[in-house]
Amino acid sequence: MHVVQLAELAAVIAHHGPALLYRHSSIPPEAINSYWKASRVRLELWHQTLARFNRAKNSGNHYRMRCWWQDHTGVLEEILASELLTRVVAAIAEGSDRAGGRDEFSPIAQAIYLSHLEARNRVQAAILDRRGCTVSDAVRLNRLRCMIERWIDVLIGQLAGYDSALVRYGIDVERTASYAKDVELMASAPTRETITWLTRASMTDAIRQKVAKNASLPQANRDVADSALLILRPDMFDSVGALKSLWMHRIENDSDRTDYMITEYLRPDVDESPTASAFDMIHAAALAQWFR
């Protein structure tokens, strides 16, 4: 799997992330375990690649350094570009656990997130070192880094529009908060889906132009993508296999609440119904306000 597809997956999850946060449902344990295993395997492959850089640098052999850059530039591109998915998953994990009063997924996602930041920092150090790297390659990687950082703020802004605490997962907090405000303004706009589709298309096209055509770690990327897809539970899809919108989740939630209240009121002893007692308390307070 190519890193461009990982970026597109990050955009899809960010778009439907508010539904995950709204439902307050826990992430399936198999998704958490799979994400941890797949991410650790990919991180180990990254660290092996970066360790070869240190060995080549310590050897003082310029030709060896040049060969390392020629062989592993694609891996560096994947480390930078795949940060989109890592940050989105970490933000959703924190928001979902906090909304549900749990501490299940966020510790795992945070550990992967911090490890990814460490790998990203080592890539930036290699770019600054630049021994064996051409000027054009260094400039291209730095431009890719800057572009990814802007798109991170866009995707995290989509989540922060529904949970402002998640703004900390952006690169530039002010820029992320600005995107979050835009999301709040267009939350109920009929063009929201079109804007989201155009944003995703623009992002993937921009990344595709700045990375290698062939994936460096296709299987590792696929395993991470498969584990991230498990976060999208079956109840988030409709009968034809399309992801439901946030409004559909809200409608279903209201329907479930109505069905629950009707069931409680049809119980043989309605006084024992928690829904009935809560309604009576509210109803009594309303009557007291009107008939003082």
Backbone as CSV, one residue per row, in Angstrom:
resi,resn,N_x,N_y,N_z,CA_x,CA_y,CA_z,C_x,C_y,C_z
1,MET,0.837,-1.193,0.000,0.000,0.000,0.000,0.875,1.247,0.000
2,HIS,0.485,2.215,-0.813,1.266,3.442,-0.935,0.883,4.411,0.169
3,VAL,1.817,5.280,0.545,1.577,6.228,1.618,0.485,7.228,1.243
4,VAL,0.252,7.470,-0.051,-0.825,8.359,-0.467,-2.179,7.784,-0.035
5,GLN,-2.310,6.469,-0.110,-3.546,5.829,0.328,-3.716,5.931,1.843
6,LEU,-2.613,5.915,2.576,-2.696,6.128,4.024,-3.197,7.542,4.335
7,ALA,-2.722,8.504,3.559,-3.176,9.883,3.755,-4.665,10.013,3.446
8,GLU,-5.106,9.336,2.391,-6.532,9.377,2.051,-7.367,8.709,3.140
9,LEU,-6.858,7.617,3.700,-7.553,6.957,4.800,-7.640,7.882,6.007
10,ALA,-6.572,8.621,6.278,-6.595,9.582,7.389,-7.687,10.629,7.178
11,ALA,-7.849,11.084,5.932,-8.883,12.077,5.633,-10.280,11.495,5.840
12,VAL,-10.477,10.238,5.447,-11.788,9.592,5.620,-12.111,9.429,7.098
13,ILE,-11.131,8.965,7.886,-11.358,8.766,9.318,-11.593,10.105,10.009
14,ALA,-10.861,11.143,9.603,-11.061,12.465,10.202,-12.457,12.997,9.888
15,HIS,-12.937,12.737,8.677,-14.269,13.201,8.284,-15.356,12.523,9.113
16,HIS,-15.192,11.226,9.366,-16.191,10.473,10.133,-15.824,10.371,11.611
17,GLY,-14.717,11.007,12.012,-14.320,10.993,13.410,-15.367,11.567,14.349
18,PRO,-16.042,12.680,13.986,-17.086,13.203,14.874,-18.177,12.190,15.198
19,ALA,-18.486,11.295,14.265,-19.474,10.250,14.550,-18.954,9.289,15.608
20,LEU,-17.648,8.975,15.543,-17.044,8.128,16.574,-17.112,8.806,17.941
21,LEU,-16.820,10.099,17.966,-16.853,10.832,19.222,-18.280,10.991,19.732
22,TYR,-19.242,11.101,18.819,-20.635,11.314,19.208,-21.257,10.062,19.811
23,ARG,-20.937,8.905,19.249,-21.552,7.660,19.713,-21.028,7.224,21.079
24,HIS,-19.836,7.688,21.452,-19.231,7.347,22.745,-19.013,5.841,22.900
25,SER,-19.003,5.119,21.794,-18.800,3.672,21.871,-17.317,3.365,21.949
26,SER,-16.979,2.269,22.616,-15.573,1.898,22.759,-15.036,1.312,21.463
27,ILE,-13.745,1.487,21.237,-13.084,0.908,20.071,-12.936,-0.597,20.313
28,PRO,-13.220,-1.432,19.310,-13.098,-2.883,19.504,-11.684,-3.268,19.942
29,PRO,-11.561,-4.208,20.892,-10.226,-4.623,21.362,-9.335,-5.154,20.250
30,GLU,-9.947,-5.852,19.258,-9.130,-6.377,18.166,-8.532,-5.259,17.336
31,ALA,-9.231,-4.112,17.245,-8.689,-2.966,16.523,-7.498,-2.375,17.270
32,ILE,-7.604,-2.284,18.589,-6.516,-1.737,19.406,-5.283,-2.625,19.306
33,ASN,-5.484,-3.940,19.464,-4.357,-4.877,19.396,-3.708,-4.867,18.018
34,SER,-4.529,-4.848,16.989,-4.006,-4.867,15.622,-3.231,-3.592,15.313
35,TYR,-3.753,-2.450,15.766,-3.067,-1.181,15.513,-1.722,-1.143,16.226
36,TRP,-1.670,-1.648,17.439,-0.420,-1.684,18.197,0.612,-2.561,17.491
37,LYS,0.220,-3.774,17.095,1.165,-4.704,16.474,1.668,-4.167,15.135
38,ALA,0.741,-3.725,14.283,1.131,-3.243,12.955,2.028,-2.010,13.057
39,SER,1.700,-1.108,13.960,2.487,0.114,14.100,3.871,-0.177,14.663
40,ARG,3.966,-1.110,15.617,5.271,-1.452,16.185,6.181,-2.102,15.141
41,VAL,5.611,-2.949,14.302,6.415,-3.580,13.237,6.943,-2.514,12.283
42,ARG,6.091,-1.584,11.891,6.536,-0.531,10.968,7.556,0.383,11.621
43,LEU,7.362,0.715,12.900,8.337,1.540,13.609,9.696,0.861,13.690
44,GLU,9.686,-0.452,13.884,10.950,-1.192,13.944,11.672,-1.127,12.600
45,LEU,10.931,-1.232,11.506,11.540,-1.115,10.181,12.105,0.288,9.964
46,TRP,11.402,1.304,10.430,11.913,2.669,10.324,13.205,2.841,11.117
47,HIS,13.235,2.325,12.328,14.418,2.494,13.172,15.618,1.741,12.593
48,GLN,15.356,0.608,11.955,16.453,-0.108,11.293,17.030,0.734,10.161
49,THR,16.164,1.382,9.412,16.619,2.243,8.319,17.440,3.417,8.840
50,LEU,16.962,4.053,9.892,17.668,5.203,10.454,18.958,4.788,11.156
51,ALA,18.987,3.567,11.683,20.233,3.069,12.293,21.308,2.878,11.231
52,ARG,20.914,2.464,10.031,21.881,2.331,8.931,22.464,3.689,8.568
53,PHE,21.656,4.742,8.696,22.157,6.094,8.428,23.255,6.453,9.427
54,ASN,23.024,6.152,10.699,24.031,6.468,11.720,25.329,5.697,11.477
55,ARG,25.192,4.418,11.075,26.398,3.627,10.806,27.151,4.170,9.600
56,ALA,26.415,4.573,8.574,27.063,5.138,7.388,27.727,6.471,7.717
57,LYS,27.072,7.275,8.555,27.635,8.573,8.936,28.907,8.390,9.762
58,ASN,28.886,7.430,10.676,30.053,7.196,11.532,31.237,6.613,10.758
59,SER,30.936,5.969,9.629,32.028,5.393,8.834,32.850,6.468,8.138
60,GLY,32.235,7.626,7.886,32.936,8.710,7.194,33.096,8.474,5.709
61,ASN,32.398,7.463,5.170,32.480,7.134,3.753,31.374,7.859,3.007
62,HIS,31.745,8.831,2.166,30.748,9.628,1.446,29.949,8.764,0.470
63,TYR,30.607,7.835,-0.190,29.899,6.978,-1.145,28.837,6.133,-0.425
64,ARG,29.183,5.641,0.746,28.225,4.849,1.519,27.028,5.698,1.945
65,MET,27.296,6.943,2.309,26.217,7.854,2.671,25.310,8.138,1.477
66,ARG,25.933,8.321,0.308,25.144,8.606,-0.889,24.267,7.413,-1.242
67,CYS,24.793,6.216,-1.106,24.001,5.013,-1.390,22.820,4.892,-0.425
68,TRP,23.041,5.282,0.828,21.945,5.205,1.801,20.803,6.127,1.394
69,TRP,21.141,7.340,0.976,20.093,8.273,0.573,19.351,7.766,-0.659
70,GLN,20.054,7.201,-1.612,19.406,6.685,-2.817,18.474,5.524,-2.512
71,ASP,18.847,4.703,-1.525,18.064,3.499,-1.224,16.900,3.753,-0.271
72,HIS,16.996,4.797,0.550,16.031,4.939,1.635,15.267,6.258,1.644
73,THR,15.387,7.057,0.612,14.628,8.309,0.576,13.134,8.044,0.620
74,GLY,12.693,6.974,-0.035,11.268,6.633,-0.019,10.755,6.345,1.380
75,VAL,11.581,5.700,2.205,11.173,5.424,3.587,11.016,6.732,4.368
76,LEU,11.924,7.676,4.138,11.826,8.970,4.813,10.544,9.695,4.402
77,GLU,10.199,9.605,3.134,8.946,10.208,2.670,7.741,9.583,3.378
78,GLU,7.777,8.269,3.558,6.658,7.591,4.208,6.565,7.961,5.685
79,ILE,7.702,8.142,6.336,7.680,8.557,7.743,7.012,9.923,7.873
80,LEU,7.336,10.835,6.971,6.767,12.177,7.036,5.283,12.174,6.674
81,ALA,4.919,11.504,5.586,3.545,11.569,5.093,2.567,10.768,5.946
82,SER,3.021,9.643,6.505,2.103,8.809,7.283,1.790,9.401,8.652
83,GLU,2.436,10.504,9.005,2.117,11.164,10.271,0.680,11.665,10.287
84,LEU,0.114,11.892,9.114,-1.289,12.294,9.027,-2.184,11.281,9.720
85,LEU,-2.025,10.013,9.366,-2.879,8.965,9.937,-2.591,8.776,11.429
86,THR,-1.329,8.819,11.814,-0.974,8.608,13.217,-1.597,9.669,14.110
87,ARG,-1.551,10.920,13.703,-2.120,11.994,14.519,-3.641,11.913,14.572
88,VAL,-4.267,11.582,13.452,-5.732,11.476,13.428,-6.197,10.354,14.352
89,VAL,-5.542,9.202,14.287,-5.921,8.080,15.147,-5.701,8.429,16.617
90,ALA,-4.583,9.081,16.935,-4.311,9.468,18.326,-5.363,10.441,18.844
91,ALA,-5.777,11.389,17.995,-6.789,12.358,18.409,-8.135,11.679,18.650
92,ILE,-8.520,10.782,17.758,-9.798,10.072,17.919,-9.761,9.181,19.159
93,ALA,-8.618,8.542,19.400,-8.499,7.676,20.577,-8.693,8.481,21.858
94,GLU,-8.059,9.657,21.930,-8.205,10.467,23.141,-9.636,10.976,23.290
95,GLY,-10.197,11.497,22.201,-11.548,12.033,22.272,-12.583,10.976,22.599
96,SER,-12.428,9.803,22.014,-13.376,8.715,22.256,-13.302,8.214,23.691
97,ASP,-12.084,8.028,24.198,-11.932,7.559,25.580,-12.442,8.594,26.585
98,ARG,-12.147,9.853,26.336,-12.592,10.894,27.268,-14.110,11.025,27.257
99,ALA,-14.719,10.946,26.079,-16.172,11.061,25.989,-16.875,9.898,26.680
100,GLY,-16.272,8.716,26.600,-16.878,7.541,27.212,-16.399,7.260,28.617
101,GLY,-15.547,8.122,29.177,-15.029,7.903,30.520,-14.164,6.665,30.633
102,ARG,-13.376,6.390,29.563,-12.542,5.186,29.535,-11.073,5.581,29.417
103,ASP,-10.247,4.566,29.501,-8.805,4.749,29.279,-8.284,3.492,28.592
104,GLU,-8.840,3.191,27.403,-8.561,1.928,26.716,-7.629,2.105,25.518
105,PHE,-8.014,2.984,24.602,-7.289,3.118,23.345,-6.247,4.227,23.385
106,SER,-6.518,5.296,24.129,-5.625,6.457,24.099,-4.200,6.150,24.550
107,PRO,-3.940,5.304,25.568,-2.536,5.024,25.919,-1.769,4.352,24.788
108,ILE,-2.432,3.433,24.078,-1.781,2.754,22.947,-1.511,3.747,21.821
109,ALA,-2.535,4.515,21.459,-2.380,5.477,20.365,-1.352,6.546,20.703
110,GLN,-1.292,6.961,21.973,-0.310,7.959,22.393,1.108,7.413,22.273
111,ALA,1.307,6.157,22.653,2.640,5.554,22.561,3.109,5.500,21.106
112,ILE,2.208,5.105,20.205,2.551,5.059,18.775,2.812,6.470,18.255
113,TYR,2.006,7.408,18.685,2.140,8.799,18.257,3.499,9.381,18.664
114,LEU,3.892,9.147,19.905,5.171,9.667,20.384,6.351,8.986,19.695
115,SER,6.228,7.690,19.434,7.291,6.978,18.712,7.418,7.496,17.282
116,HIS,6.285,7.827,16.676,6.315,8.379,15.320,6.975,9.756,15.326
117,LEU,6.690,10.558,16.345,7.338,11.863,16.439,8.850,11.726,16.568
118,GLU,9.296,10.720,17.311,10.736,10.481,17.440,11.357,10.147,16.089
119,ALA,10.687,9.270,15.314,11.196,8.916,13.984,11.200,10.135,13.077
120,ARG,10.140,10.965,13.159,10.067,12.176,12.338,11.213,13.118,12.676
121,ASN,11.521,13.260,13.967,12.619,14.139,14.376,13.967,13.632,13.863
122,ARG,14.136,12.318,13.823,15.389,11.754,13.300,15.501,11.983,11.796
123,VAL,14.376,11.969,11.109,14.392,12.290,9.670,14.785,13.744,9.469
124,GLN,14.245,14.644,10.267,14.592,16.058,10.152,16.075,16.289,10.448
125,ALA,16.602,15.541,11.414,18.031,15.667,11.726,18.879,15.196,10.548
126,ALA,18.436,14.113,9.873,19.170,13.616,8.706,19.136,14.630,7.564
127,ILE,17.993,15.297,7.402,17.885,16.310,6.359,18.828,17.477,6.648
128,LEU,18.893,17.889,7.895,19.785,18.982,8.273,21.252,18.578,8.145
129,ASP,21.543,17.314,8.456,22.924,16.822,8.332,23.373,16.859,6.874
130,ARG,22.533,16.297,5.995,22.653,16.389,4.532,23.923,15.800,3.945
131,ARG,24.680,15.041,4.696,25.852,14.390,4.114,25.402,13.239,3.222
132,GLY,25.812,13.295,1.978,25.411,12.291,1.007,24.100,12.595,0.323
133,CYS,23.426,13.640,0.734,22.127,14.012,0.168,22.299,15.215,-0.741
134,THR,21.682,15.169,-1.901,21.755,16.295,-2.822,20.876,17.436,-2.317
135,VAL,21.172,18.639,-2.799,20.387,19.798,-2.395,18.936,19.643,-2.823
136,SER,18.719,19.127,-4.023,17.349,18.977,-4.525,16.546,17.991,-3.671
137,ASP,17.171,16.884,-3.255,16.462,15.916,-2.408,16.140,16.507,-1.040
138,ALA,17.085,17.254,-0.470,16.848,17.871,0.832,15.719,18.894,0.761
139,VAL,15.710,19.705,-0.302,14.661,20.711,-0.471,13.308,20.027,-0.667
140,ARG,13.276,18.954,-1.464,12.017,18.247,-1.741,11.449,17.623,-0.465
141,LEU,12.312,17.010,0.343,11.844,16.408,1.590,11.342,17.478,2.565
142,ASN,12.019,18.607,2.606,11.589,19.675,3.504,10.257,20.269,3.053
143,ARG,10.078,20.397,1.753,8.792,20.884,1.247,7.676,19.890,1.541
144,LEU,7.975,18.605,1.423,6.990,17.579,1.771,6.610,17.698,3.246
145,ARG,7.607,17.895,4.097,7.343,18.046,5.534,6.423,19.233,5.805
146,CYS,6.714,20.366,5.208,5.891,21.560,5.417,4.466,21.365,4.927
147,MET,4.329,20.707,3.778,2.999,20.473,3.228,2.195,19.526,4.118
148,ILE,2.831,18.460,4.605,2.151,17.511,5.480,1.697,18.203,6.763
149,GLU,2.518,19.092,7.293,2.148,19.806,8.516,0.898,20.648,8.306
150,ARG,0.763,21.262,7.134,-0.443,22.047,6.857,-1.672,21.150,6.756
151,TRP,-1.514,20.000,6.104,-2.662,19.096,5.970,-3.017,18.455,7.307
152,ILE,-2.042,18.256,8.163,-2.338,17.758,9.514,-3.270,18.734,10.222
153,ASP,-2.976,20.022,10.122,-3.824,21.022,10.771,-5.234,21.013,10.198
154,VAL,-5.357,20.747,8.891,-6.685,20.684,8.272,-7.490,19.512,8.842
155,LEU,-6.882,18.328,8.879,-7.602,17.133,9.339,-7.899,17.193,10.834
156,ILE,-6.920,17.627,11.620,-7.168,17.739,13.055,-8.202,18.826,13.329
157,GLY,-8.225,19.857,12.497,-9.247,20.894,12.645,-10.647,20.348,12.467
158,GLN,-10.813,19.348,11.587,-12.125,18.730,11.409,-12.601,18.051,12.693
159,LEU,-11.668,17.487,13.444,-12.020,16.843,14.714,-12.166,17.870,15.831
160,ALA,-11.282,18.868,15.840,-11.323,19.885,16.895,-12.578,20.741,16.807
161,GLY,-13.233,20.755,15.642,-14.491,21.479,15.525,-15.586,20.881,16.395
162,TYR,-15.426,19.625,16.786,-16.395,18.938,17.649,-15.835,18.677,19.049
163,ASP,-14.522,18.738,19.191,-13.877,18.557,20.497,-12.652,19.465,20.512
164,SER,-12.797,20.633,21.101,-11.753,21.658,21.026,-10.446,21.219,21.675
165,ALA,-10.507,20.260,22.605,-9.285,19.813,23.280,-8.333,19.109,22.319
166,LEU,-8.846,18.611,21.202,-8.023,17.866,20.250,-7.156,18.768,19.392
167,VAL,-7.284,20.082,19.573,-6.498,21.011,18.772,-5.003,20.825,19.035
168,ARG,-4.661,20.245,20.166,-3.242,20.068,20.510,-2.535,19.077,19.596
169,TYR,-3.277,18.285,18.847,-2.659,17.337,17.917,-2.278,17.997,16.598
170,GLY,-2.613,19.261,16.437,-2.189,19.978,15.249,-0.746,20.458,15.383
171,ILE,-0.170,20.881,14.288,1.195,21.416,14.302,1.186,22.863,14.774
172,ASP,0.394,23.678,14.107,0.216,25.080,14.460,-1.156,25.205,15.134
173,VAL,-1.162,25.467,16.437,-2.414,25.474,17.202,-3.377,26.539,16.682
174,GLU,-2.872,27.718,16.369,-3.741,28.789,15.875,-4.354,28.424,14.531
175,ARG,-3.551,27.829,13.662,-4.061,27.430,12.348,-5.080,26.306,12.491
176,THR,-4.813,25.364,13.372,-5.750,24.265,13.600,-7.066,24.789,14.159
177,ALA,-6.983,25.732,15.109,-8.193,26.312,15.688,-8.997,27.065,14.634
178,SER,-8.301,27.693,13.685,-8.991,28.406,12.605,-9.765,27.431,11.723
179,TYR,-9.144,26.295,11.391,-9.856,25.277,10.613,-11.031,24.705,11.405
180,ALA,-10.860,24.572,12.722,-11.942,24.060,13.561,-13.150,24.994,13.530
181,LYS,-12.912,26.311,13.520,-14.010,27.266,13.439,-14.735,27.149,12.097
182,ASP,-13.977,26.922,11.031,-14.601,26.747,9.726,-15.498,25.510,9.719
183,VAL,-15.053,24.456,10.393,-15.863,23.233,10.468,-17.159,23.502,11.207
184,GLU,-17.108,24.290,12.276,-18.309,24.627,13.031,-19.300,25.397,12.162
185,LEU,-18.788,26.280,11.313,-19.666,27.098,10.479,-20.352,26.286,9.390
186,MET,-19.656,25.284,8.865,-20.244,24.515,7.759,-20.781,23.161,8.222
187,ALA,-20.955,22.982,9.536,-21.400,21.692,10.061,-22.735,21.267,9.482
188,SER,-23.643,22.216,9.304,-24.968,21.889,8.782,-25.168,22.342,7.344
189,ALA,-24.093,22.764,6.692,-24.213,23.248,5.318,-24.420,22.082,4.356
190,PRO,-25.269,22.252,3.350,-25.507,21.160,2.389,-24.293,20.836,1.536
191,THR,-23.340,21.753,1.471,-22.144,21.531,0.645,-21.008,20.890,1.432
192,ARG,-21.255,20.476,2.674,-20.182,19.950,3.524,-19.517,18.734,2.897
193,GLU,-20.304,17.812,2.373,-19.744,16.605,1.778,-18.895,16.948,0.555
194,THR,-19.364,17.904,-0.247,-18.605,18.303,-1.431,-17.278,18.947,-1.040
195,ILE,-17.316,19.816,-0.030,-16.083,20.464,0.435,-15.108,19.423,0.956
196,THR,-15.613,18.446,1.709,-14.744,17.397,2.250,-14.134,16.570,1.126
197,TRP,-14.927,16.241,0.113,-14.412,15.449,-1.015,-13.336,16.225,-1.769
198,LEU,-13.558,17.507,-2.003,-12.567,18.323,-2.717,-11.292,18.476,-1.891
199,THR,-11.441,18.612,-0.585,-10.268,18.713,0.292,-9.438,17.444,0.222
200,ARG,-10.103,16.299,0.283,-9.390,15.022,0.234,-8.709,14.830,-1.110
201,ALA,-9.375,15.194,-2.191,-8.780,15.051,-3.517,-7.576,15.971,-3.683
202,SER,-7.691,17.190,-3.179,-6.577,18.133,-3.269,-5.382,17.651,-2.462
203,MET,-5.641,17.107,-1.279,-4.556,16.634,-0.425,-3.823,15.458,-1.053
204,THR,-4.554,14.460,-1.517,-3.908,13.279,-2.087,-3.141,13.615,-3.360
205,ASP,-3.680,14.520,-4.164,-2.980,14.908,-5.392,-1.692,15.663,-5.067
206,ALA,-1.728,16.529,-4.053,-0.532,17.281,-3.673,0.550,16.358,-3.118
207,ILE,0.163,15.376,-2.308,1.147,14.453,-1.745,1.715,13.548,-2.828
208,ARG,0.878,13.088,-3.735,1.324,12.178,-4.799,2.423,12.807,-5.655
209,GLN,2.380,14.111,-5.832,3.378,14.785,-6.661,4.739,14.906,-5.975
210,LYS,4.782,14.684,-4.652,6.025,14.914,-3.914,6.623,13.648,-3.306
211,VAL,6.076,12.494,-3.606,6.615,11.243,-3.071,6.912,10.294,-4.231
212,ALA,7.673,9.243,-3.934,8.025,8.264,-4.958,6.786,7.504,-5.433
213,LYS,6.835,7.030,-6.666,5.687,6.323,-7.232,5.486,4.956,-6.586
214,ASN,6.577,4.314,-6.210,6.484,2.979,-5.624,6.621,3.061,-4.105
215,ALA,5.836,2.254,-3.401,5.885,2.225,-1.935,7.160,1.536,-1.471
216,SER,7.767,2.055,-0.409,8.983,1.456,0.146,8.663,0.312,1.093
217,LEU,7.604,0.459,1.879,7.190,-0.574,2.835,5.700,-0.872,2.622
218,PRO,5.355,-1.470,1.486,3.930,-1.640,1.163,3.177,-2.525,2.145
219,GLN,3.773,-3.641,2.573,3.063,-4.545,3.468,2.876,-3.932,4.849
220,ALA,3.892,-3.264,5.350,3.776,-2.609,6.659,2.697,-1.524,6.629
221,ASN,2.646,-0.770,5.526,1.615,0.255,5.395,0.225,-0.364,5.323
222,ARG,0.103,-1.470,4.614,-1.192,-2.134,4.492,-1.676,-2.649,5.845
223,ASP,-0.767,-3.212,6.636,-1.150,-3.726,7.949,-1.644,-2.594,8.858
224,VAL,-0.973,-1.445,8.803,-1.417,-0.300,9.599,-2.784,0.186,9.114
225,ALA,-2.970,0.231,7.807,-4.254,0.678,7.256,-5.381,-0.278,7.642
226,ASP,-5.119,-1.577,7.559,-6.145,-2.560,7.932,-6.540,-2.412,9.400
227,SER,-5.549,-2.176,10.266,-5.851,-2.014,11.685,-6.627,-0.724,11.943
228,ALA,-6.300,0.340,11.199,-7.017,1.604,11.368,-8.465,1.488,10.888
229,LEU,-8.689,0.672,9.867,-10.055,0.481,9.372,-10.936,-0.218,10.395
230,LEU,-10.329,-1.035,11.255,-11.110,-1.725,12.286,-11.702,-0.750,13.293
231,ILE,-11.156,0.469,13.348,-11.710,1.477,14.249,-13.127,1.842,13.822
232,LEU,-13.384,1.777,12.518,-14.720,2.070,11.995,-15.599,0.839,12.213
233,ARG,-16.372,0.858,13.272,-17.175,-0.301,13.668,-18.286,-0.579,12.655
234,PRO,-18.828,-1.791,12.635,-19.903,-2.131,11.687,-21.129,-1.231,11.796
235,ASP,-21.448,-0.741,13.013,-22.644,0.082,13.168,-22.489,1.464,12.533
236,MET,-21.279,1.787,12.042,-21.079,3.065,11.372,-21.410,3.008,9.895
237,PHE,-21.731,1.809,9.389,-22.055,1.626,7.977,-23.551,1.372,7.819
238,ASP,-24.099,1.801,6.679,-25.504,1.528,6.420,-25.662,0.189,5.710
239,SER,-26.854,-0.099,5.241,-27.143,-1.420,4.671,-26.443,-1.675,3.344
240,VAL,-25.996,-0.615,2.661,-25.320,-0.793,1.370,-23.802,-0.664,1.504
241,GLY,-23.299,-0.524,2.741,-21.860,-0.492,2.963,-21.238,0.882,2.942
242,ALA,-22.052,1.940,2.919,-21.524,3.312,2.951,-21.506,3.824,4.386
243,LEU,-20.499,4.636,4.698,-20.401,5.204,6.033,-21.519,6.218,6.265
244,LYS,-22.163,6.124,7.415,-23.254,7.036,7.740,-22.701,8.409,8.100
245,SER,-23.508,9.427,7.850,-23.136,10.777,8.228,-23.402,11.003,9.712
246,LEU,-22.847,12.087,10.238,-23.063,12.414,11.641,-24.540,12.663,11.920
247,TRP,-25.232,13.287,10.962,-26.662,13.539,11.156,-27.447,12.235,11.239
248,MET,-27.059,11.241,10.470,-27.742,9.953,10.531,-27.530,9.301,11.900
249,HIS,-26.324,9.417,12.436,-26.067,8.881,13.772,-26.919,9.595,14.815
250,ARG,-27.083,10.904,14.658,-27.906,11.651,15.607,-29.369,11.235,15.509
251,ILE,-29.862,11.035,14.295,-31.247,10.595,14.118,-31.460,9.221,14.743
252,GLU,-30.523,8.308,14.488,-30.628,6.970,15.057,-30.570,7.011,16.581
253,ASN,-29.709,7.864,17.109,-29.584,7.967,18.565,-30.873,8.478,19.185
254,ASP,-31.488,9.480,18.551,-32.759,9.998,19.056,-33.846,8.932,18.967
255,SER,-33.827,8.132,17.885,-34.808,7.055,17.742,-34.623,6.004,18.825
256,ASP,-33.362,5.673,19.112,-33.084,4.695,20.173,-33.575,5.198,21.521
257,ARG,-33.378,6.489,21.783,-33.833,7.039,23.052,-35.354,6.992,23.152
258,THR,-36.033,7.314,22.042,-37.487,7.274,22.042,-37.996,5.856,22.279
259,ASP,-37.385,4.891,21.573,-37.778,3.489,21.761,-37.558,3.052,23.202
260,TYR,-36.466,3.496,23.798,-36.174,3.113,25.178,-37.217,3.698,26.136
261,MET,-37.589,4.948,25.925,-38.594,5.574,26.789,-39.938,4.873,26.660
262,ILE,-40.321,4.517,25.432,-41.590,3.812,25.234,-41.564,2.459,25.933
263,THR,-40.436,1.752,25.817,-40.301,0.450,26.478,-40.415,0.583,27.984
264,GLU,-39.802,1.634,28.538,-39.858,1.841,29.978,-41.267,2.172,30.451
265,TYR,-41.997,2.953,29.663,-43.354,3.315,30.047,-44.336,2.156,29.911
266,LEU,-43.982,1.163,29.092,-44.839,-0.016,28.926,-44.535,-1.109,29.939
267,ARG,-43.611,-0.863,30.835,-43.313,-1.851,31.870,-44.520,-2.025,32.800
268,PRO,-44.691,-3.234,33.379,-45.847,-3.472,34.269,-45.908,-2.486,35.430
269,ASP,-44.722,-2.186,36.020,-44.673,-1.227,37.117,-43.915,0.000,36.635
270,VAL,-44.645,0.979,36.121,-44.019,2.135,35.506,-43.254,2.978,36.530
271,ASP,-43.631,2.888,37.815,-42.942,3.690,38.829,-41.494,3.278,39.009
272,GLU,-41.169,2.017,38.648,-39.794,1.549,38.767,-38.936,1.911,37.564
273,SER,-39.526,2.547,36.589,-38.798,2.909,35.374,-37.928,4.135,35.625
274,PRO,-36.624,4.062,35.361,-35.766,5.240,35.550,-36.132,6.370,34.607
275,THR,-36.581,6.025,33.408,-36.988,7.060,32.451,-38.219,7.789,32.945
276,ALA,-39.176,7.040,33.494,-40.406,7.655,33.985,-40.131,8.571,35.164
277,SER,-39.289,8.141,36.073,-38.992,8.968,37.238,-38.279,10.250,36.835
278,ALA,-37.358,10.143,35.883,-36.665,11.345,35.417,-37.629,12.306,34.748
279,PHE,-38.566,11.761,33.946,-39.545,12.601,33.265,-40.451,13.290,34.284
280,ASP,-40.858,12.554,35.316,-41.728,13.129,36.335,-41.039,14.278,37.067
281,MET,-39.740,14.116,37.331,-39.007,15.173,38.014,-38.959,16.439,37.170
282,ILE,-38.666,16.268,35.879,-38.607,17.428,34.981,-39.992,18.047,34.829
283,HIS,-41.005,17.176,34.684,-42.367,17.654,34.492,-42.847,18.423,35.721
284,ALA,-42.508,17.903,36.915,-42.909,18.569,38.153,-42.241,19.935,38.281
285,ALA,-40.961,20.013,37.898,-40.262,21.300,37.967,-40.877,22.308,37.006
286,ALA,-41.279,21.836,35.828,-41.895,22.735,34.847,-43.242,23.245,35.338
287,LEU,-44.046,22.360,35.927,-45.344,22.768,36.445,-45.199,23.764,37.594
288,ALA,-44.207,23.521,38.456,-43.989,24.436,39.578,-43.621,25.823,39.083
289,GLN,-42.914,25.891,37.964,-42.503,27.179,37.426,-43.712,27.942,36.867
290,TRP,-44.639,27.216,36.254,-45.791,27.870,35.613,-46.918,28.186,36.579
291,PHE,-47.070,27.393,37.636,-48.231,27.543,38.510,-47.835,27.912,39.935
292,ARG,-46.933,28.849,40.058,-46.572,29.333,41.377,-47.677,30.214,41.933
